[in-house]
Amino acid sequence: MKTLMIYGAAGYTGGMAAEHAASAGIHLVVAGRAKDRESLDILAGRLGADIRLFSLDDPEAIARGLEGIFVLLNAAGPFMNTAKPLMSAAIRAGVHYLDFSAELDTYRQALALDGQARAAGVMLLPGSGGSVAMLGSLAGHAVARVTHPRTISIALQVAGGMSRGSVTSASQNITTETLHLVGGELVARSPEEVRDFDFGEGPLSSFPVTLPDLVTLHQATGVRDIETFVHVAAGAFPDGDANELPAGPSSDERAANRYHAVVEVTDMDGSVARSVLDTVNGYTFTAMAAAEAARRVLAGEVQPGFQTPAGLFGNGFAESIADTRIIDVTPSEDGD
């Protein structure tokens, strides 16, 4: 039986992904650093999983840890510290790599390693859950509605509290530049270029932000001009010391705070296709989508090199997760 390893399974989202993977009947190994042993013991006992412990500062230890593994899901953030050593080790070991990073540098690293991965027959699938899976499906759906897509403007509405790990990652990965994609190149823009997006209940002010989707949407669709925005609901970013925060939102909090996204794809003729995505809370979606992506890869849905979820699984991938739906907005509905 092919085996999935989740490295970082002791974390909030990694633990939820492990629960979903075990529920799907996947042969599972939960892994992490030695300091996570107690948490991993409890999780493994509940799920009937095996455990492996290794740090990421020793390539030989990583190689031993990956023996017999077919798919590796990296759930250990900040990914600026974990993605490159695990991607490099996965390529050497012939193991397909997945994660759910929201950090742009992860995708730049995957692009840089694309040739090595292809030569080794290994797939690199960062963003198997989270905004990359959500927005990739939404953008791909809308791009298919026009004949000659010229630009993509896409916005994510973030609701509910953040996990301790997300806060830590955000604090360590402050992007100094606000970027957008112009002619296929990442270019700085003013963070003051705020605009309204209607996520389904009226326009909301959204600010430009540097998301990895600038890379993945270009990779999946070929569109060379892309801009990404975020609207953050009140209370989503907590104050105070991250170490004093709870591990993450409770199941009730997640259920009360769904995520939404909207995309506008402009055609060469000036026409605009608008579509809206409605889904479960981001943490719930991420864990479910990452586990489902791993299941599909274990079942043989693999393409060597750097891939995106929508590019690999199709534009319908997000809608296969929970009760996610994509709605096309007609001119009569948006006032055009």
mmCIF file of C-alpha atoms in Angstrom, residues 52-279:
data_model
loop_
_atom_site.group_PDB
_atom_site.id
_atom_site.type_symbol
_atom_site.label_atom_id
_atom_site.label_comp_id
_atom_site.label_asym_id
_atom_site.label_seq_id
_atom_site.Cartn_x
_atom_site.Cartn_y
_atom_site.Cartn_z
ATOM 1 C CA ARG A 52 8.653 9.295 12.305
ATOM 2 C CA LEU A 53 10.746 11.997 13.933
ATOM 3 C CA PHE A 54 13.470 13.980 12.176
ATOM 4 C CA SER A 55 14.675 17.558 11.899
ATOM 5 C CA LEU A 56 15.196 19.429 8.659
ATOM 6 C CA ASP A 57 18.771 20.570 9.292
ATOM 7 C CA ASP A 58 20.181 17.107 8.512
ATOM 8 C CA PRO A 59 19.702 15.932 4.882
ATOM 9 C CA GLU A 60 20.624 12.350 5.795
ATOM 10 C CA ALA A 61 17.989 12.300 8.529
ATOM 11 C CA ILE A 62 15.372 13.584 6.072
ATOM 12 C CA ALA A 63 16.391 10.905 3.565
ATOM 13 C CA ARG A 64 15.952 8.177 6.177
ATOM 14 C CA GLY A 65 12.630 9.675 7.203
ATOM 15 C CA LEU A 66 11.306 9.531 3.637
ATOM 16 C CA GLU A 67 12.162 5.875 3.050
ATOM 17 C CA GLY A 68 9.125 3.978 1.784
ATOM 18 C CA ILE A 69 7.020 7.143 1.386
ATOM 19 C CA PHE A 70 5.143 7.786 -1.867
ATOM 20 C CA VAL A 71 3.651 11.224 -1.102
ATOM 21 C CA LEU A 72 4.871 13.866 1.345
ATOM 22 C CA LEU A 73 2.485 16.566 2.560
ATOM 23 C CA ASN A 74 4.440 19.352 4.226
ATOM 24 C CA ALA A 75 2.230 21.004 6.867
ATOM 25 C CA ALA A 76 5.072 22.625 8.807
ATOM 26 C CA GLY A 77 5.166 26.397 8.586
ATOM 27 C CA PRO A 78 6.676 28.874 8.260
ATOM 28 C CA PHE A 79 7.326 27.307 4.876
ATOM 29 C CA MET A 80 10.292 29.621 4.293
ATOM 30 C CA ASN A 81 12.079 27.264 6.692
ATOM 31 C CA THR A 82 10.710 23.919 5.530
ATOM 32 C CA ALA A 83 9.710 23.929 1.862
ATOM 33 C CA LYS A 84 13.132 24.007 0.193
ATOM 34 C CA PRO A 85 14.809 21.265 2.292
ATOM 35 C CA LEU A 86 11.776 19.004 1.977
ATOM 36 C CA MET A 87 11.309 19.618 -1.770
ATOM 37 C CA SER A 88 14.995 18.960 -2.399
ATOM 38 C CA ALA A 89 14.930 15.795 -0.288
ATOM 39 C CA ALA A 90 11.720 14.604 -1.966
ATOM 40 C CA ILE A 91 13.316 14.966 -5.404
ATOM 41 C CA ARG A 92 16.353 12.947 -4.304
ATOM 42 C CA ALA A 93 14.117 10.283 -2.731
ATOM 43 C CA GLY A 94 11.626 10.048 -5.601
ATOM 44 C CA VAL A 95 8.743 11.220 -3.384
ATOM 45 C CA HIS A 96 5.946 13.475 -4.633
ATOM 46 C CA TYR A 97 5.755 16.725 -2.636
ATOM 47 C CA LEU A 98 2.637 18.651 -1.539
ATOM 48 C CA ASP A 99 2.073 21.539 0.855
ATOM 49 C CA PHE A 100 -0.446 24.321 1.517
ATOM 50 C CA SER A 101 1.925 27.264 1.705
ATOM 51 C CA ALA A 102 0.635 30.804 1.264
ATOM 52 C CA GLU A 103 4.186 32.157 0.937
ATOM 53 C CA LEU A 104 5.350 33.367 -2.474
ATOM 54 C CA ASP A 105 8.916 32.139 -2.005
ATOM 55 C CA THR A 106 7.709 28.520 -1.789
ATOM 56 C CA TYR A 107 6.475 28.775 -5.372
ATOM 57 C CA ARG A 108 9.596 30.496 -6.586
ATOM 58 C CA GLN A 109 11.576 27.617 -5.089
ATOM 59 C CA ALA A 110 9.313 25.083 -6.787
ATOM 60 C CA LEU A 111 9.841 26.831 -10.112
ATOM 61 C CA ALA A 112 13.601 26.803 -9.569
ATOM 62 C CA LEU A 113 13.480 23.049 -8.827
ATOM 63 C CA ASP A 114 11.102 22.235 -11.696
ATOM 64 C CA GLY A 115 13.810 20.874 -14.011
ATOM 65 C CA GLN A 116 15.319 18.622 -11.341
ATOM 66 C CA ALA A 117 11.874 17.349 -10.369
ATOM 67 C CA ARG A 118 10.934 16.544 -13.958
ATOM 68 C CA ALA A 119 14.198 14.692 -14.491
ATOM 69 C CA ALA A 120 13.503 12.641 -11.360
ATOM 70 C CA GLY A 121 9.849 12.003 -12.251
ATOM 71 C CA VAL A 122 8.776 13.800 -9.070
ATOM 72 C CA MET A 123 5.834 16.172 -8.754
ATOM 73 C CA LEU A 124 5.997 19.404 -6.745
ATOM 74 C CA LEU A 125 2.469 20.521 -5.809
ATOM 75 C CA PRO A 126 2.678 23.425 -3.370
ATOM 76 C CA GLY A 127 -0.679 24.988 -2.578
ATOM 77 C CA SER A 128 -2.593 21.699 -2.605
ATOM 78 C CA GLY A 129 -4.991 23.390 -0.165
ATOM 79 C CA GLY A 130 -5.711 26.963 0.898
ATOM 80 C CA SER A 131 -6.070 30.029 -1.297
ATOM 81 C CA VAL A 132 -4.050 28.548 -4.158
ATOM 82 C CA ALA A 133 -6.514 25.686 -4.591
ATOM 83 C CA MET A 134 -9.521 27.978 -4.092
ATOM 84 C CA LEU A 135 -8.433 30.816 -6.348
ATOM 85 C CA GLY A 136 -6.910 28.532 -8.966
ATOM 86 C CA SER A 137 -10.226 26.788 -9.520
ATOM 87 C CA LEU A 138 -12.150 30.059 -9.513
ATOM 88 C CA ALA A 139 -9.809 31.795 -11.959
ATOM 89 C CA GLY A 140 -9.594 28.776 -14.246
ATOM 90 C CA HIS A 141 -13.384 28.565 -14.339
ATOM 91 C CA ALA A 142 -13.712 32.235 -15.304
ATOM 92 C CA VAL A 143 -10.860 32.146 -17.819
ATOM 93 C CA ALA A 144 -12.697 29.334 -19.627
ATOM 94 C CA ARG A 145 -15.672 31.682 -20.062
ATOM 95 C CA VAL A 146 -13.810 34.094 -22.365
ATOM 96 C CA THR A 147 -12.114 33.603 -25.717
ATOM 97 C CA HIS A 148 -8.849 35.517 -25.265
ATOM 98 C CA PRO A 149 -8.210 36.238 -21.561
ATOM 99 C CA ARG A 150 -6.026 39.316 -21.065
ATOM 100 C CA THR A 151 -6.107 40.125 -17.335
ATOM 101 C CA ILE A 152 -7.172 38.496 -14.065
ATOM 102 C CA SER A 153 -8.209 40.507 -11.000
ATOM 103 C CA ILE A 154 -8.998 38.249 -8.068
ATOM 104 C CA ALA A 155 -9.852 38.909 -4.427
ATOM 105 C CA LEU A 156 -10.179 36.702 -1.348
ATOM 106 C CA GLN A 157 -12.430 37.524 1.602
ATOM 107 C CA VAL A 158 -10.858 36.234 4.841
ATOM 108 C CA ALA A 159 -13.206 35.720 7.787
ATOM 109 C CA GLY A 160 -12.795 34.347 11.300
ATOM 110 C CA GLY A 161 -9.732 34.050 13.508
ATOM 111 C CA MET A 162 -6.274 32.850 12.559
ATOM 112 C CA SER A 163 -4.351 29.886 13.912
ATOM 113 C CA ARG A 164 -1.252 30.356 16.051
ATOM 114 C CA GLY A 165 0.865 28.952 13.226
ATOM 115 C CA SER A 166 -0.614 31.321 10.646
ATOM 116 C CA VAL A 167 0.095 34.314 12.855
ATOM 117 C CA THR A 168 3.682 33.139 13.366
ATOM 118 C CA SER A 169 4.182 32.585 9.636
ATOM 119 C CA ALA A 170 2.685 35.976 8.794
ATOM 120 C CA SER A 171 4.922 37.739 11.303
ATOM 121 C CA GLN A 172 8.030 36.103 9.845
ATOM 122 C CA ASN A 173 7.065 36.563 6.193
ATOM 123 C CA ILE A 174 6.194 40.212 5.874
ATOM 124 C CA THR A 175 6.480 40.992 2.170
ATOM 125 C CA THR A 176 8.271 44.311 1.768
ATOM 126 C CA GLU A 177 6.788 44.914 -1.687
ATOM 127 C CA THR A 178 3.257 44.753 -2.979
ATOM 128 C CA LEU A 179 3.506 42.955 -6.302
ATOM 129 C CA HIS A 180 1.359 42.223 -9.313
ATOM 130 C CA LEU A 181 2.084 40.382 -12.549
ATOM 131 C CA VAL A 182 2.621 42.558 -15.614
ATOM 132 C CA GLY A 183 3.573 40.951 -18.893
ATOM 133 C CA GLY A 184 4.513 37.769 -17.059
ATOM 134 C CA GLU A 185 6.880 39.568 -14.644
ATOM 135 C CA LEU A 186 6.376 40.408 -10.975
ATOM 136 C CA VAL A 187 6.334 44.194 -10.642
ATOM 137 C CA ALA A 188 5.924 46.451 -7.592
ATOM 138 C CA ARG A 189 2.721 48.442 -7.202
ATOM 139 C CA SER A 190 1.368 50.892 -4.661
ATOM 140 C CA PRO A 191 -0.326 49.269 -1.648
ATOM 141 C CA GLU A 192 -2.691 52.273 -1.694
ATOM 142 C CA GLU A 193 -4.449 51.072 -4.870
ATOM 143 C CA VAL A 194 -7.465 49.820 -2.934
ATOM 144 C CA ARG A 195 -10.638 48.883 -4.822
ATOM 145 C CA ASP A 196 -14.052 47.388 -4.157
ATOM 146 C CA PHE A 197 -15.068 43.814 -4.893
ATOM 147 C CA ASP A 198 -18.532 42.329 -4.457
ATOM 148 C CA PHE A 199 -18.230 38.902 -2.831
ATOM 149 C CA GLY A 200 -21.995 38.399 -2.964
ATOM 150 C CA GLU A 201 -23.427 40.856 -0.457
ATOM 151 C CA GLY A 202 -22.355 44.250 -1.787
ATOM 152 C CA PRO A 203 -18.977 45.889 -2.473
ATOM 153 C CA LEU A 204 -16.219 45.611 0.112
ATOM 154 C CA SER A 205 -12.971 47.560 0.126
ATOM 155 C CA SER A 206 -10.050 45.260 -0.682
ATOM 156 C CA PHE A 207 -6.350 46.017 -0.673
ATOM 157 C CA PRO A 208 -3.711 44.725 -3.103
ATOM 158 C CA VAL A 209 -1.546 42.007 -1.615
ATOM 159 C CA THR A 210 1.275 39.770 -2.797
ATOM 160 C CA LEU A 211 -0.192 36.254 -3.009
ATOM 161 C CA PRO A 212 1.467 33.148 -4.482
ATOM 162 C CA ASP A 213 -1.478 33.020 -6.871
ATOM 163 C CA LEU A 214 0.401 35.584 -8.959
ATOM 164 C CA VAL A 215 2.691 32.680 -9.869
ATOM 165 C CA THR A 216 0.231 29.781 -9.844
ATOM 166 C CA LEU A 217 -2.511 31.480 -11.865
ATOM 167 C CA HIS A 218 0.023 32.418 -14.538
ATOM 168 C CA GLN A 219 1.363 28.845 -14.462
ATOM 169 C CA ALA A 220 -2.115 27.320 -14.860
ATOM 170 C CA THR A 221 -3.770 29.777 -17.262
ATOM 171 C CA GLY A 222 -0.952 31.480 -19.169
ATOM 172 C CA VAL A 223 -2.475 34.912 -18.437
ATOM 173 C CA ARG A 224 0.355 37.428 -18.098
ATOM 174 C CA ASP A 225 -1.373 40.276 -16.236
ATOM 175 C CA ILE A 226 -2.707 39.328 -12.796
ATOM 176 C CA GLU A 227 -3.506 41.261 -9.629
ATOM 177 C CA THR A 228 -4.519 39.840 -6.243
ATOM 178 C CA PHE A 229 -6.479 41.488 -3.429
ATOM 179 C CA VAL A 230 -7.712 40.614 0.056
ATOM 180 C CA HIS A 231 -10.586 41.853 2.190
ATOM 181 C CA VAL A 232 -9.994 40.994 5.834
ATOM 182 C CA ALA A 233 -13.072 40.879 8.050
ATOM 183 C CA ALA A 234 -12.915 42.600 11.444
ATOM 184 C CA GLY A 235 -11.144 40.506 14.069
ATOM 185 C CA ALA A 236 -9.392 38.176 11.635
ATOM 186 C CA PHE A 237 -5.915 39.372 12.610
ATOM 187 C CA PRO A 238 -5.453 38.965 16.395
ATOM 188 C CA ASP A 239 -3.469 41.286 18.618
ATOM 189 C CA GLY A 240 -0.874 40.259 21.192
ATOM 190 C CA ASP A 241 1.676 37.481 21.507
ATOM 191 C CA ALA A 242 1.140 34.633 19.042
ATOM 192 C CA ASN A 243 2.348 32.116 21.638
ATOM 193 C CA GLU A 244 -0.597 33.002 23.843
ATOM 194 C CA LEU A 245 -3.197 32.370 21.145
ATOM 195 C CA PRO A 246 -5.236 29.159 20.949
ATOM 196 C CA ALA A 247 -4.030 26.601 18.401
ATOM 197 C CA GLY A 248 -6.725 27.773 16.011
ATOM 198 C CA PRO A 249 -10.414 28.579 15.595
ATOM 199 C CA SER A 250 -12.850 26.101 17.138
ATOM 200 C CA SER A 251 -15.118 24.023 14.902
ATOM 201 C CA ASP A 252 -18.025 26.349 15.772
ATOM 202 C CA GLU A 253 -15.940 29.414 14.868
ATOM 203 C CA ARG A 254 -14.957 27.857 11.561
ATOM 204 C CA ALA A 255 -18.563 26.957 10.793
ATOM 205 C CA ALA A 256 -19.640 30.547 11.449
ATOM 206 C CA ASN A 257 -17.041 32.105 9.132
ATOM 207 C CA ARG A 258 -17.175 30.979 5.519
ATOM 208 C CA TYR A 259 -14.689 32.239 2.933
ATOM 209 C CA HIS A 260 -15.576 33.938 -0.345
ATOM 210 C CA ALA A 261 -13.649 35.024 -3.412
ATOM 211 C CA VAL A 262 -14.425 36.882 -6.612
ATOM 212 C CA VAL A 263 -12.621 37.023 -9.941
ATOM 213 C CA GLU A 264 -12.863 39.328 -12.938
ATOM 214 C CA VAL A 265 -11.309 38.095 -16.195
ATOM 215 C CA THR A 266 -11.050 40.694 -18.940
ATOM 216 C CA ASP A 267 -10.980 39.492 -22.533
ATOM 217 C CA MET A 268 -8.990 41.092 -25.344
ATOM 218 C CA ASP A 269 -12.271 42.543 -26.663
ATOM 219 C CA GLY A 270 -12.918 44.294 -23.325
ATOM 220 C CA SER A 271 -15.691 42.002 -22.108
ATOM 221 C CA VAL A 272 -15.454 40.851 -18.475
ATOM 222 C CA ALA A 273 -16.367 37.478 -16.987
ATOM 223 C CA ARG A 274 -17.124 37.624 -13.250
ATOM 224 C CA SER A 275 -17.483 34.599 -10.985
ATOM 225 C CA VAL A 276 -17.836 34.224 -7.216
ATOM 226 C CA LEU A 277 -16.695 31.359 -4.987
ATOM 227 C CA ASP A 278 -18.423 30.450 -1.720
ATOM 228 C CA THR A 279 -16.785 27.867 0.518
#
